[in-house]
């Protein structure tokens, strides 16, 4: 369908209707209670490819530990990764940490204000730069995420995900977003458009009857999109080894953990349970089964209790291994799967981060 011709009066009306809807219907999310650029930056990085419900608690814990950009810059990377546990996509945490160090060293600890300058920082792309600049500093720049793209494509009647769309479609979406953004309230407008896509203009069964932009929409319902990539299934098995050790002269429970080698491309440096040599765990030997998803892979995980004397015989040799007191493990940079298993085994329950589950 050809692009609609949006006149100034209709654009102004759309802005008013969307902002009025947002004022009445926006979710009460902790990052919306602050205009601090650092806080907004942290929330935007966390929200990339992660559900809002998972981010809420992690955001609060992260800012409690790293309340300022300088405190984040000065922290050891392992502490940052530990606070990121449960969010997945750990490269985001590493890039956030590196960017904080860069700002501390080259910008006196102050984030640049413009979207153009923000994009020069490690790990900050067009979307994040626009979000920070518009929300924290009122720069009239459009923010385009997946939710915004869906809303705009439906408004115009554009099909998305076709092989011929690609860069051409992105340019059209970006152009329309820039045309619609409210120069007087760009931060609120961008958040309103993202909120509309997240809560009303849904990928499936959009709630068109309550949409503030329904009168301007060419689609009024679902539109053709690229089929989602098929999930791949894999079966894996890990050892859960717990012993009674001694710390400061007192008995303490310890769990055997292994650090992933730093040269791996996936989750380097994080701590996990040792992998079993034989993934075919007999039913009577199962401690638990867990389903865990990472991107397009569904992992069906078998967990087996392995005693200390058998751990070398029954597990594969990987990275550095050590027995860790459970009181220490809760604050370590664990993989989401390791944290999930230890929590379900009630080994981390009742201890702050131990209440986390992964995003899957």
Short mmCIF file of C-alpha atoms in Angstrom, two decimals:
data_model
loop_
_atom_site.label_atom_id
_atom_site.label_comp_id
_atom_site.label_asym_id
_atom_site.label_seq_id
_atom_site.Cartn_x
_atom_site.Cartn_y
_atom_site.Cartn_z
CA UNK A 1 0.00 0.00 0.00
CA UNK A 2 1.24 3.47 -0.83
CA UNK A 3 2.39 5.73 1.95
CA UNK A 4 -0.30 7.89 3.50
CA UNK A 5 0.04 11.63 3.28
CA UNK A 6 0.13 12.89 6.85
CA UNK A 7 -0.85 16.54 7.08
CA UNK A 8 0.33 18.81 9.94
CA UNK A 9 -3.11 18.85 11.54
CA UNK A 10 -3.46 15.07 11.51
CA UNK A 11 0.05 14.59 12.90
CA UNK A 12 -0.71 17.06 15.69
CA UNK A 13 -3.95 15.18 16.42
CA UNK A 14 -2.13 11.83 16.54
CA UNK A 15 0.41 13.25 18.97
CA UNK A 16 -2.31 14.60 21.26
CA UNK A 17 -4.28 11.35 21.21
CA UNK A 18 -1.25 9.18 21.85
CA UNK A 19 0.09 11.34 24.69
CA UNK A 20 -3.34 11.54 26.33
CA UNK A 21 -3.64 7.75 26.15
CA UNK A 22 -0.14 7.35 27.59
CA UNK A 23 -0.90 9.66 30.52
CA UNK A 24 -3.83 7.43 31.47
CA UNK A 25 -2.45 3.99 30.65
CA UNK A 26 1.32 3.90 31.09
CA UNK A 27 2.67 1.12 33.28
CA UNK A 28 4.29 2.11 36.57
CA UNK A 29 7.88 1.11 35.79
CA UNK A 30 10.81 2.17 38.01
CA UNK A 31 12.92 3.72 35.23
CA UNK A 32 10.05 6.08 34.37
CA UNK A 33 10.42 7.72 37.76
CA UNK A 34 13.79 9.22 36.84
CA UNK A 35 15.18 11.56 34.21
CA UNK A 36 18.75 10.65 35.15
CA UNK A 37 20.63 9.75 31.94
CA UNK A 38 22.60 6.98 33.65
CA UNK A 39 19.46 5.30 35.02
CA UNK A 40 17.74 5.55 31.65
CA UNK A 41 20.79 4.09 29.94
CA UNK A 42 20.88 1.09 32.30
CA UNK A 43 17.16 0.41 31.77
CA UNK A 44 17.39 0.63 27.99
CA UNK A 45 20.30 -1.82 27.84
CA UNK A 46 18.51 -4.24 30.17
CA UNK A 47 15.29 -4.07 28.16
CA UNK A 48 16.96 -5.17 24.94
CA UNK A 49 15.64 -8.67 24.18
CA UNK A 50 14.46 -9.16 27.77
CA UNK A 51 10.92 -9.13 29.18
CA UNK A 52 9.91 -6.13 31.29
CA UNK A 53 8.85 -8.33 34.22
CA UNK A 54 12.36 -9.81 34.43
CA UNK A 55 14.05 -6.42 34.14
CA UNK A 56 12.13 -4.68 36.94
CA UNK A 57 13.79 -6.44 39.86
CA UNK A 58 17.21 -6.66 38.22
CA UNK A 59 17.12 -2.93 37.49
CA UNK A 60 16.44 -2.09 41.13
CA UNK A 61 19.19 -4.41 42.39
CA UNK A 62 21.67 -3.13 39.80
CA UNK A 63 21.16 0.53 40.69
CA UNK A 64 21.28 -0.27 44.40
CA UNK A 65 24.75 -1.76 43.87
CA UNK A 66 25.89 0.72 41.19
CA UNK A 67 23.95 3.95 41.85
CA UNK A 68 26.23 6.12 39.70
CA UNK A 69 28.15 5.75 36.48
CA UNK A 70 31.42 6.09 38.38
CA UNK A 71 30.54 3.28 40.78
CA UNK A 72 29.85 1.06 37.76
CA UNK A 73 33.09 2.08 36.07
CA UNK A 74 35.15 1.24 39.18
CA UNK A 75 33.52 -2.16 39.79
CA UNK A 76 35.20 -5.45 38.83
CA UNK A 77 33.62 -7.04 35.75
CA UNK A 78 32.67 -10.18 37.71
CA UNK A 79 30.58 -8.05 40.10
CA UNK A 80 28.77 -6.49 37.14
CA UNK A 81 28.09 -9.88 35.57
CA UNK A 82 26.82 -11.23 38.90
CA UNK A 83 24.20 -8.47 39.07
CA UNK A 84 23.27 -9.21 35.44
CA UNK A 85 22.60 -12.88 36.16
CA UNK A 86 19.09 -13.80 35.07
CA UNK A 87 18.95 -11.22 32.27
CA UNK A 88 20.98 -13.18 29.72
CA UNK A 89 22.90 -11.76 26.75
CA UNK A 90 25.88 -10.98 28.97
CA UNK A 91 27.71 -9.08 26.24
CA UNK A 92 25.35 -6.20 27.04
CA UNK A 93 26.69 -6.06 30.60
CA UNK A 94 30.29 -6.12 29.43
CA UNK A 95 29.70 -3.32 26.93
CA UNK A 96 27.80 -1.28 29.53
CA UNK A 97 30.76 -1.67 31.88
CA UNK A 98 33.29 -0.72 29.18
CA UNK A 99 31.25 2.31 28.15
CA UNK A 100 31.04 3.47 31.78
CA UNK A 101 34.81 3.21 32.05
CA UNK A 102 35.21 5.14 28.80
CA UNK A 103 32.90 7.92 30.02
CA UNK A 104 34.71 8.07 33.36
CA UNK A 105 38.08 8.37 31.62
CA UNK A 106 37.17 10.65 28.72
CA UNK A 107 34.03 12.59 29.71
CA UNK A 108 34.64 13.27 33.42
CA UNK A 109 31.99 10.71 34.31
CA UNK A 110 29.18 12.53 32.47
CA UNK A 111 27.29 10.89 29.63
CA UNK A 112 27.19 13.00 26.46
CA UNK A 113 23.81 14.70 25.94
CA UNK A 114 23.24 14.45 22.20
CA UNK A 115 22.29 11.26 20.38
CA UNK A 116 25.17 11.76 17.92
CA UNK A 117 27.75 11.91 20.73
CA UNK A 118 26.17 9.03 22.61
CA UNK A 119 26.59 6.79 19.58
CA UNK A 120 30.35 7.13 19.88
CA UNK A 121 30.31 5.13 23.13
CA UNK A 122 30.91 1.35 23.16
CA UNK A 123 27.69 -0.64 22.88
CA UNK A 124 25.37 2.32 22.27
CA UNK A 125 23.59 2.22 18.93
CA UNK A 126 21.01 4.46 17.31
CA UNK A 127 18.10 3.17 19.39
CA UNK A 128 19.75 3.52 22.80
CA UNK A 129 21.29 6.90 21.94
CA UNK A 130 17.92 8.26 20.82
CA UNK A 131 16.17 6.92 23.91
CA UNK A 132 18.64 8.53 26.33
CA UNK A 133 18.80 11.84 24.45
CA UNK A 134 15.04 12.22 24.04
CA UNK A 135 13.97 11.06 27.52
CA UNK A 136 16.75 12.64 29.57
CA UNK A 137 17.51 15.75 27.51
CA UNK A 138 14.43 16.40 25.37
CA UNK A 139 16.18 15.99 22.04
CA UNK A 140 13.59 15.70 19.26
CA UNK A 141 14.88 12.42 17.88
CA UNK A 142 12.76 9.34 17.20
CA UNK A 143 13.25 6.00 18.94
CA UNK A 144 12.54 2.93 16.83
CA UNK A 145 12.44 -0.51 18.44
CA UNK A 146 10.51 -3.60 17.36
CA UNK A 147 7.31 -2.37 18.99
CA UNK A 148 7.51 1.03 17.30
CA UNK A 149 8.26 -0.54 13.92
CA UNK A 150 5.17 -2.74 14.23
CA UNK A 151 2.93 0.22 15.11
CA UNK A 152 4.22 2.34 12.23
CA UNK A 153 4.00 -0.48 9.69
CA UNK A 154 0.39 -1.09 10.65
CA UNK A 155 -0.43 2.60 10.49
CA UNK A 156 0.84 2.67 6.92
CA UNK A 157 -0.26 -0.81 5.89
CA UNK A 158 3.30 -1.93 5.18
CA UNK A 159 4.13 -5.63 5.22
CA UNK A 160 7.23 -6.38 7.28
CA UNK A 161 9.84 -9.07 7.10
CA UNK A 162 9.61 -9.66 3.35
CA UNK A 163 12.86 -10.46 1.57
CA UNK A 164 12.48 -7.28 -0.47
CA UNK A 165 11.85 -5.09 2.60
CA UNK A 166 15.16 -4.95 4.40
CA UNK A 167 17.03 -1.66 4.37
CA UNK A 168 14.36 0.04 2.25
CA UNK A 169 11.68 -0.71 4.82
CA UNK A 170 13.92 0.45 7.65
CA UNK A 171 14.47 3.78 5.92
CA UNK A 172 10.71 4.25 5.50
CA UNK A 173 10.05 3.39 9.14
CA UNK A 174 12.80 5.71 10.40
CA UNK A 175 11.52 8.52 8.18
CA UNK A 176 7.96 8.15 9.43
CA UNK A 177 9.10 7.97 13.07
CA UNK A 178 11.08 11.19 12.64
CA UNK A 179 8.05 12.84 11.06
CA UNK A 180 5.70 11.89 13.89
CA UNK A 181 7.89 12.51 16.97
CA UNK A 182 6.56 15.40 19.07
CA UNK A 183 9.26 18.11 19.23
CA UNK A 184 7.73 19.54 22.39
CA UNK A 185 7.66 16.22 24.32
CA UNK A 186 9.91 13.78 22.44
CA UNK A 187 10.71 11.61 25.46
CA UNK A 188 7.08 11.09 26.41
CA UNK A 189 6.08 10.57 22.79
CA UNK A 190 8.75 7.92 22.19
CA UNK A 191 7.82 6.08 25.38
CA UNK A 192 4.14 6.31 24.48
CA UNK A 193 4.69 4.77 21.06
CA UNK A 194 6.79 1.96 22.56
CA UNK A 195 4.15 1.41 25.24
CA UNK A 196 1.41 1.22 22.60
CA UNK A 197 3.28 -1.52 20.78
CA UNK A 198 4.04 -3.40 23.99
CA UNK A 199 0.51 -3.37 25.43
CA UNK A 200 -2.05 -2.68 22.67
CA UNK A 201 -0.62 -3.06 19.14
CA UNK A 202 0.53 -6.60 19.93
CA UNK A 203 2.13 -9.00 17.42
CA UNK A 204 -0.87 -11.30 17.74
CA UNK A 205 -4.46 -10.24 18.46
CA UNK A 206 -3.86 -6.46 18.64
CA UNK A 207 -6.38 -4.59 20.79
CA UNK A 208 -7.57 -2.24 18.05
CA UNK A 209 -10.79 -1.24 19.83
CA UNK A 210 -8.84 0.58 22.55
CA UNK A 211 -6.02 1.91 20.36
CA UNK A 212 -5.78 5.74 20.40
CA UNK A 213 -4.49 5.68 16.81
CA UNK A 214 -7.11 3.31 15.36
CA UNK A 215 -8.78 6.07 13.33
CA UNK A 216 -5.49 6.73 11.54
CA UNK A 217 -4.52 3.08 10.96
CA UNK A 218 -4.51 1.45 7.53
CA UNK A 219 -4.33 -2.10 8.87
CA UNK A 220 -6.60 -2.39 11.92
CA UNK A 221 -5.40 -5.83 12.88
CA UNK A 222 -2.48 -8.15 12.25
CA UNK A 223 -0.30 -7.67 9.20
CA UNK A 224 1.96 -10.01 7.28
CA UNK A 225 5.28 -10.59 8.99
CA UNK A 226 8.28 -12.84 8.60
CA UNK A 227 7.68 -16.27 10.17
CA UNK A 228 9.58 -16.70 13.41
CA UNK A 229 12.71 -18.79 13.22
CA UNK A 230 12.13 -22.35 14.34
CA UNK A 231 13.35 -23.29 17.78
CA UNK A 232 16.06 -25.95 17.92
CA UNK A 233 15.99 -28.52 20.71
CA UNK A 234 19.06 -29.90 22.47
CA UNK A 235 19.52 -32.28 25.37
CA UNK A 236 22.26 -31.64 27.92
CA UNK A 237 23.10 -32.88 31.41
CA UNK A 238 24.93 -31.37 34.38
CA UNK A 239 26.21 -32.52 37.76
CA UNK A 240 24.98 -31.03 41.00
CA UNK A 241 27.68 -31.69 43.58
CA UNK A 242 27.30 -30.38 47.12
CA UNK A 243 29.51 -31.08 50.10
CA UNK A 244 30.10 -29.83 53.62
CA UNK A 245 33.20 -27.70 53.78
CA UNK A 246 34.69 -25.37 56.33
CA UNK A 247 34.87 -21.59 56.15
CA UNK A 248 36.33 -19.49 58.98
CA UNK A 249 36.39 -22.57 61.13
CA UNK A 250 32.68 -23.25 60.66
CA UNK A 251 30.96 -25.94 58.59
CA UNK A 252 29.40 -24.59 55.41
CA UNK A 253 27.72 -26.15 52.41
CA UNK A 254 29.69 -25.85 49.18
CA UNK A 255 28.75 -26.42 45.56
CA UNK A 256 31.11 -27.42 42.76
CA UNK A 257 31.24 -24.77 40.03
CA UNK A 258 33.25 -24.40 36.85
CA UNK A 259 34.22 -21.15 35.12
CA UNK A 260 33.66 -20.97 31.38
CA UNK A 261 36.95 -20.25 29.54
CA UNK A 262 37.54 -16.63 28.57
CA UNK A 263 38.09 -17.52 24.91
CA UNK A 264 34.52 -18.75 24.41
CA UNK A 265 32.15 -16.56 22.42
CA UNK A 266 29.13 -17.42 24.61
CA UNK A 267 29.09 -16.36 28.27
CA UNK A 268 32.91 -16.30 28.76
CA UNK A 269 34.00 -16.08 32.38
CA UNK A 270 30.65 -17.07 33.89
CA UNK A 271 30.33 -19.89 36.38
CA UNK A 272 28.24 -22.99 35.69
CA UNK A 273 27.68 -26.54 36.88
CA UNK A 274 30.08 -29.20 35.51
CA UNK A 275 28.77 -31.04 32.45
CA UNK A 276 28.18 -34.77 32.72
CA UNK A 277 30.08 -37.13 30.43
CA UNK A 278 26.91 -39.07 29.74
CA UNK A 279 23.80 -37.00 29.02
CA UNK A 280 21.57 -40.09 29.18
CA UNK A 281 20.85 -39.96 32.91
CA UNK A 282 18.77 -42.95 34.13
CA UNK A 283 15.35 -41.92 35.39
CA UNK A 284 16.04 -43.15 38.92
CA UNK A 285 19.23 -41.03 39.08
CA UNK A 286 17.57 -37.76 38.06
CA UNK A 287 17.67 -34.91 40.59
CA UNK A 288 15.51 -32.70 38.37
CA UNK A 289 14.81 -31.76 34.77
CA UNK A 290 14.79 -28.16 33.58
CA UNK A 291 13.85 -26.47 30.32
CA UNK A 292 16.01 -23.48 29.50
CA UNK A 293 15.89 -21.34 26.35
CA UNK A 294 18.68 -19.22 24.92
CA UNK A 295 17.79 -17.35 21.74
CA UNK A 296 16.48 -19.96 19.28
CA UNK A 297 17.55 -23.03 21.25
CA UNK A 298 15.42 -24.97 23.73
CA UNK A 299 17.65 -26.88 26.13
CA UNK A 300 16.18 -29.90 27.88
CA UNK A 301 18.45 -30.25 30.88
CA UNK A 302 18.96 -33.27 33.11
CA UNK A 303 20.48 -32.70 36.53
CA UNK A 304 22.10 -35.54 38.44
CA UNK A 305 23.50 -35.59 41.97
CA UNK A 306 27.19 -36.43 41.84
CA UNK A 307 29.17 -37.08 44.99
CA UNK A 308 32.56 -35.48 45.56
CA UNK A 309 34.52 -38.72 45.05
CA UNK A 310 32.87 -39.28 41.64
CA UNK A 311 32.97 -35.81 40.13
CA UNK A 312 36.18 -36.27 38.09
CA UNK A 313 35.03 -39.62 36.75
CA UNK A 314 31.51 -38.54 35.80
CA UNK A 315 32.05 -35.02 34.47
CA UNK A 316 33.80 -33.45 31.51
CA UNK A 317 36.86 -31.34 32.13
CA UNK A 318 36.33 -27.71 31.20
CA UNK A 319 37.53 -24.47 32.78
CA UNK A 320 38.72 -23.72 36.29
CA UNK A 321 36.79 -25.62 38.93
CA UNK A 322 36.35 -24.95 42.62
CA UNK A 323 34.14 -25.65 45.60
CA UNK A 324 32.23 -22.51 46.47
CA UNK A 325 30.32 -21.80 49.71
CA UNK A 326 26.65 -21.26 48.87
CA UNK A 327 26.76 -17.93 50.67
CA UNK A 328 29.41 -16.84 48.13
CA UNK A 329 27.83 -18.49 45.10
CA UNK A 330 24.73 -16.33 45.30
CA UNK A 331 26.80 -13.24 44.49
CA UNK A 332 28.86 -14.79 41.70
CA UNK A 333 28.46 -14.33 37.96
CA UNK A 334 26.49 -17.53 37.40
CA UNK A 335 24.94 -18.55 34.13
CA UNK A 336 21.17 -18.24 34.10
CA UNK A 337 20.86 -22.02 33.96
CA UNK A 338 23.15 -22.57 36.96
CA UNK A 339 21.22 -20.01 39.00
CA UNK A 340 17.93 -21.59 37.98
CA UNK A 341 19.04 -25.08 39.02
CA UNK A 342 20.53 -23.98 42.35
CA UNK A 343 17.39 -22.00 43.14
CA UNK A 344 15.07 -24.89 42.31
CA UNK A 345 17.24 -27.14 44.44
CA UNK A 346 16.65 -24.69 47.33
CA UNK A 347 20.37 -24.07 47.63
CA UNK A 348 20.10 -20.32 47.06
CA UNK A 349 16.61 -19.72 48.40
CA UNK A 350 16.12 -16.86 50.79
CA UNK A 351 19.33 -15.09 49.72
CA UNK A 352 18.74 -11.97 47.62
CA UNK A 353 19.85 -12.86 44.13
CA UNK A 354 18.96 -16.49 44.75
CA UNK A 355 15.34 -15.67 44.13
CA UNK A 356 16.12 -14.93 40.49
CA UNK A 357 15.01 -17.09 37.61
CA UNK A 358 16.28 -16.74 34.09
CA UNK A 359 14.37 -14.93 31.38
CA UNK A 360 13.14 -18.17 29.92
#
